[in-house]
Amino acid sequence: MAELIRAGRAYGPVTALEEATLSIRRGELLAVVGPSGSGKSTLLNVLGTLERPTSGTVRIDGHDVAALPDGQLSALRARTIGFVFQQFHLAPGVPVRDSVADGLLYGGVPRARRRELAEAALRRVGLEHRLGHRPHELSGGEKQRCAIARAVLADPAPGSGAAGPLLLLADEPTGALDTASGERVMELLRELNAAGTAVVVITHDRDIAATLPRRVRLRDGRITEDTGGAS
Ligand SMILES: Nc1ncnc2c1ncn2[C@@H]1O[C@H](COP(=O)(O)OP(=O)(O)OP(=O)(O)O)[C@@H](O)[C@H]1O
Ligand SMILES: [Mg+2]
C-alpha cells in the first residue's frame, strides 16, 4: 500500500537517499535502522509524502505521488498517513484535548465532533485522566502518547476497515523516553498495528528493532538490508 521504487532525494549536492526500493504491505510493522545521517528521516518523509523524491517513484495506496498536484497530495496524506515525530509540537498552555483536536482542523470536522474524536483518541492511548492537562503538566512519555493520539486521529480512509490511518510513520518515538515509557509507546504502536495500521518505526534501540517482524537498514542513503522484502 506504500511503495518506493528506486526513490532518491537530493538536497543540492547532498544525496540523502539513493535508489531506495521498499514495499510496505497493509498491516505490516517494521523498523528502520542505521547510523545518524544515513537517511532514515529522509526515507520517512519521502514515504509520508512530506517531501517529494528527486528521482524514482513513490506510490501510496495506488497513487503515484508525482502525478498528484499539491492539494490532492495533502488530501491523500490526511486520509491515509499519520506521523509521530520525536519533537512533539504541543502548543504551550493549551489543554491536550484541544491540541489533539486541532489535528482535525483541516478536515472540515465541526468543533464538537473534533473534541469527541480527540477524547476517544486520548482514551485509546491511556490519557483519559489527563484531558485538561497542559503540556508542562505531562511527563515525556505522556507527551509522546499525545503525539500518537494526534497521529491516529487522521480520519481512516472510508472502507479501509482500519481503526486508524492506513500508515503510521514514527521517527524515533521512544528516543527521548526512559525504558518503561518507551515500552508503553511501543505497546501502543503494536496495538494500532494489530488494529490494521501499517507502522514504520525509526529507532536507534537495538532491543526494540530486534522485536519487530521486519527490519530495514540504511547506510549512506542506501538500503543495505531488508529482512522482509520479498515475502
Ligand atoms: N534539508 C537538508 N539539506 C541538506 N542536507 C540535508 C537536509 N536534510 C538532511 N540532509 C542530509 O541528508 C543526510 C540524511 O539525513 P537524515 O535526516 O535522513 O538522517 P537520519 O538517518 O535520520 O539521521 P539521525 O539518526 O541523526 O536522525 C544527512 O547527511 C543530512 O545532513
Ligand atoms: Mg533522523
PDB file of C-alpha atoms and ligand atoms in Angstrom, residues 9-17 32-45 51 86 171-172 202-204 218 220-221, ligand 1:
ATOM      1  CA  ARG A   9      16.218  12.555  -2.540  1.00  0.00           C
ATOM      2  CA  ALA A  10      18.987  15.076  -3.025  1.00  0.00           C
ATOM      3  CA  TYR A  11      19.466  18.364  -1.226  1.00  0.00           C
ATOM      4  CA  GLY A  12      21.691  20.293  -3.615  1.00  0.00           C
ATOM      5  CA  PRO A  13      24.924  18.339  -3.683  1.00  0.00           C
ATOM      6  CA  VAL A  14      23.911  16.091  -0.776  1.00  0.00           C
ATOM      7  CA  THR A  15      22.289  12.800  -1.678  1.00  0.00           C
ATOM      8  CA  ALA A  16      20.297  11.889   1.429  1.00  0.00           C
ATOM      9  CA  LEU A  17      18.524   8.918  -0.148  1.00  0.00           C
ATOM     10  CA  VAL A  32      14.116   1.407  10.054  1.00  0.00           C
ATOM     11  CA  VAL A  33      17.625   1.405  11.478  1.00  0.00           C
ATOM     12  CA  GLY A  34      21.009   2.832  10.565  1.00  0.00           C
ATOM     13  CA  PRO A  35      23.635   5.309  11.739  1.00  0.00           C
ATOM     14  CA  SER A  36      22.951   9.009  12.220  1.00  0.00           C
ATOM     15  CA  GLY A  37      22.817  10.760   8.849  1.00  0.00           C
ATOM     16  CA  SER A  38      22.142   7.551   6.917  1.00  0.00           C
ATOM     17  CA  GLY A  39      18.829   8.849   5.517  1.00  0.00           C
ATOM     18  CA  LYS A  40      16.221   7.371   7.866  1.00  0.00           C
ATOM     19  CA  SER A  41      14.211  10.564   8.388  1.00  0.00           C
ATOM     20  CA  THR A  42      14.535  11.386   4.704  1.00  0.00           C
ATOM     21  CA  LEU A  43      13.128   7.974   3.804  1.00  0.00           C
ATOM     22  CA  LEU A  44      10.243   8.507   6.223  1.00  0.00           C
ATOM     23  CA  ASN A  45       9.478  11.973   4.870  1.00  0.00           C
ATOM     24  CA  GLU A  51       8.893  15.588   0.646  1.00  0.00           C
ATOM     25  CA  GLN A  86      10.477  12.852  18.039  1.00  0.00           C
ATOM     26  CA  ASP A 171      10.569   8.919  13.792  1.00  0.00           C
ATOM     27  CA  GLU A 172      12.356   7.812  16.985  1.00  0.00           C
ATOM     28  CA  ILE A 202      12.719   4.572  13.070  1.00  0.00           C
ATOM     29  CA  THR A 203      14.706   3.501  16.094  1.00  0.00           C
ATOM     30  CA  HIS A 204      18.240   3.556  17.423  1.00  0.00           C
ATOM     31  CA  LEU A 218      20.161   2.211   5.780  1.00  0.00           C
ATOM     32  CA  ASP A 220      24.909   6.327   3.369  1.00  0.00           C
ATOM     33  CA  GLY A 221      21.444   6.850   1.919  1.00  0.00           C
TER      34      GLY A 221
HETATM   35  N1  LIG B   1      17.347  19.876   4.214  1.00  0.00           N
HETATM   36  C1  LIG B   1      18.561  19.326   4.052  1.00  0.00           C
HETATM   37  N2  LIG B   1      19.524  19.966   3.380  1.00  0.00           N
HETATM   38  C2  LIG B   1      20.737  19.415   3.212  1.00  0.00           C
HETATM   39  N3  LIG B   1      21.110  18.200   3.684  1.00  0.00           N
HETATM   40  C3  LIG B   1      20.183  17.525   4.374  1.00  0.00           C
HETATM   41  C4  LIG B   1      18.865  18.033   4.606  1.00  0.00           C
HETATM   42  N4  LIG B   1      18.188  17.108   5.323  1.00  0.00           N
HETATM   43  C5  LIG B   1      19.030  16.088   5.536  1.00  0.00           C
HETATM   44  N5  LIG B   1      20.236  16.316   4.970  1.00  0.00           N
HETATM   45  C6  LIG B   1      21.396  15.420   4.973  1.00  0.00           C
HETATM   46  O1  LIG B   1      20.963  14.172   4.476  1.00  0.00           O
HETATM   47  C7  LIG B   1      21.533  13.108   5.223  1.00  0.00           C
HETATM   48  C8  LIG B   1      20.437  12.195   5.769  1.00  0.00           C
HETATM   49  O2  LIG B   1      19.693  12.905   6.748  1.00  0.00           O
HETATM   50  P1  LIG B   1      18.562  12.219   7.624  1.00  0.00           P
HETATM   51  O3  LIG B   1      17.950  13.296   8.434  1.00  0.00           O
HETATM   52  O4  LIG B   1      17.671  11.459   6.729  1.00  0.00           O
HETATM   53  O5  LIG B   1      19.421  11.219   8.522  1.00  0.00           O
HETATM   54  P2  LIG B   1      18.952  10.228   9.691  1.00  0.00           P
HETATM   55  O6  LIG B   1      19.338   8.869   9.303  1.00  0.00           O
HETATM   56  O7  LIG B   1      17.530  10.489  10.017  1.00  0.00           O
HETATM   57  O8  LIG B   1      19.883  10.678  10.909  1.00  0.00           O
HETATM   58  P3  LIG B   1      19.571  10.771  12.502  1.00  0.00           P
HETATM   59  O9  LIG B   1      19.636   9.377  13.026  1.00  0.00           O
HETATM   60  O10 LIG B   1      20.687  11.602  13.011  1.00  0.00           O
HETATM   61  O11 LIG B   1      18.233  11.420  12.684  1.00  0.00           O
HETATM   62  C9  LIG B   1      22.384  13.749   6.304  1.00  0.00           C
HETATM   63  O12 LIG B   1      23.718  13.696   5.886  1.00  0.00           O
HETATM   64  C10 LIG B   1      21.890  15.169   6.376  1.00  0.00           C
HETATM   65  O13 LIG B   1      22.928  16.043   6.720  1.00  0.00           O
END
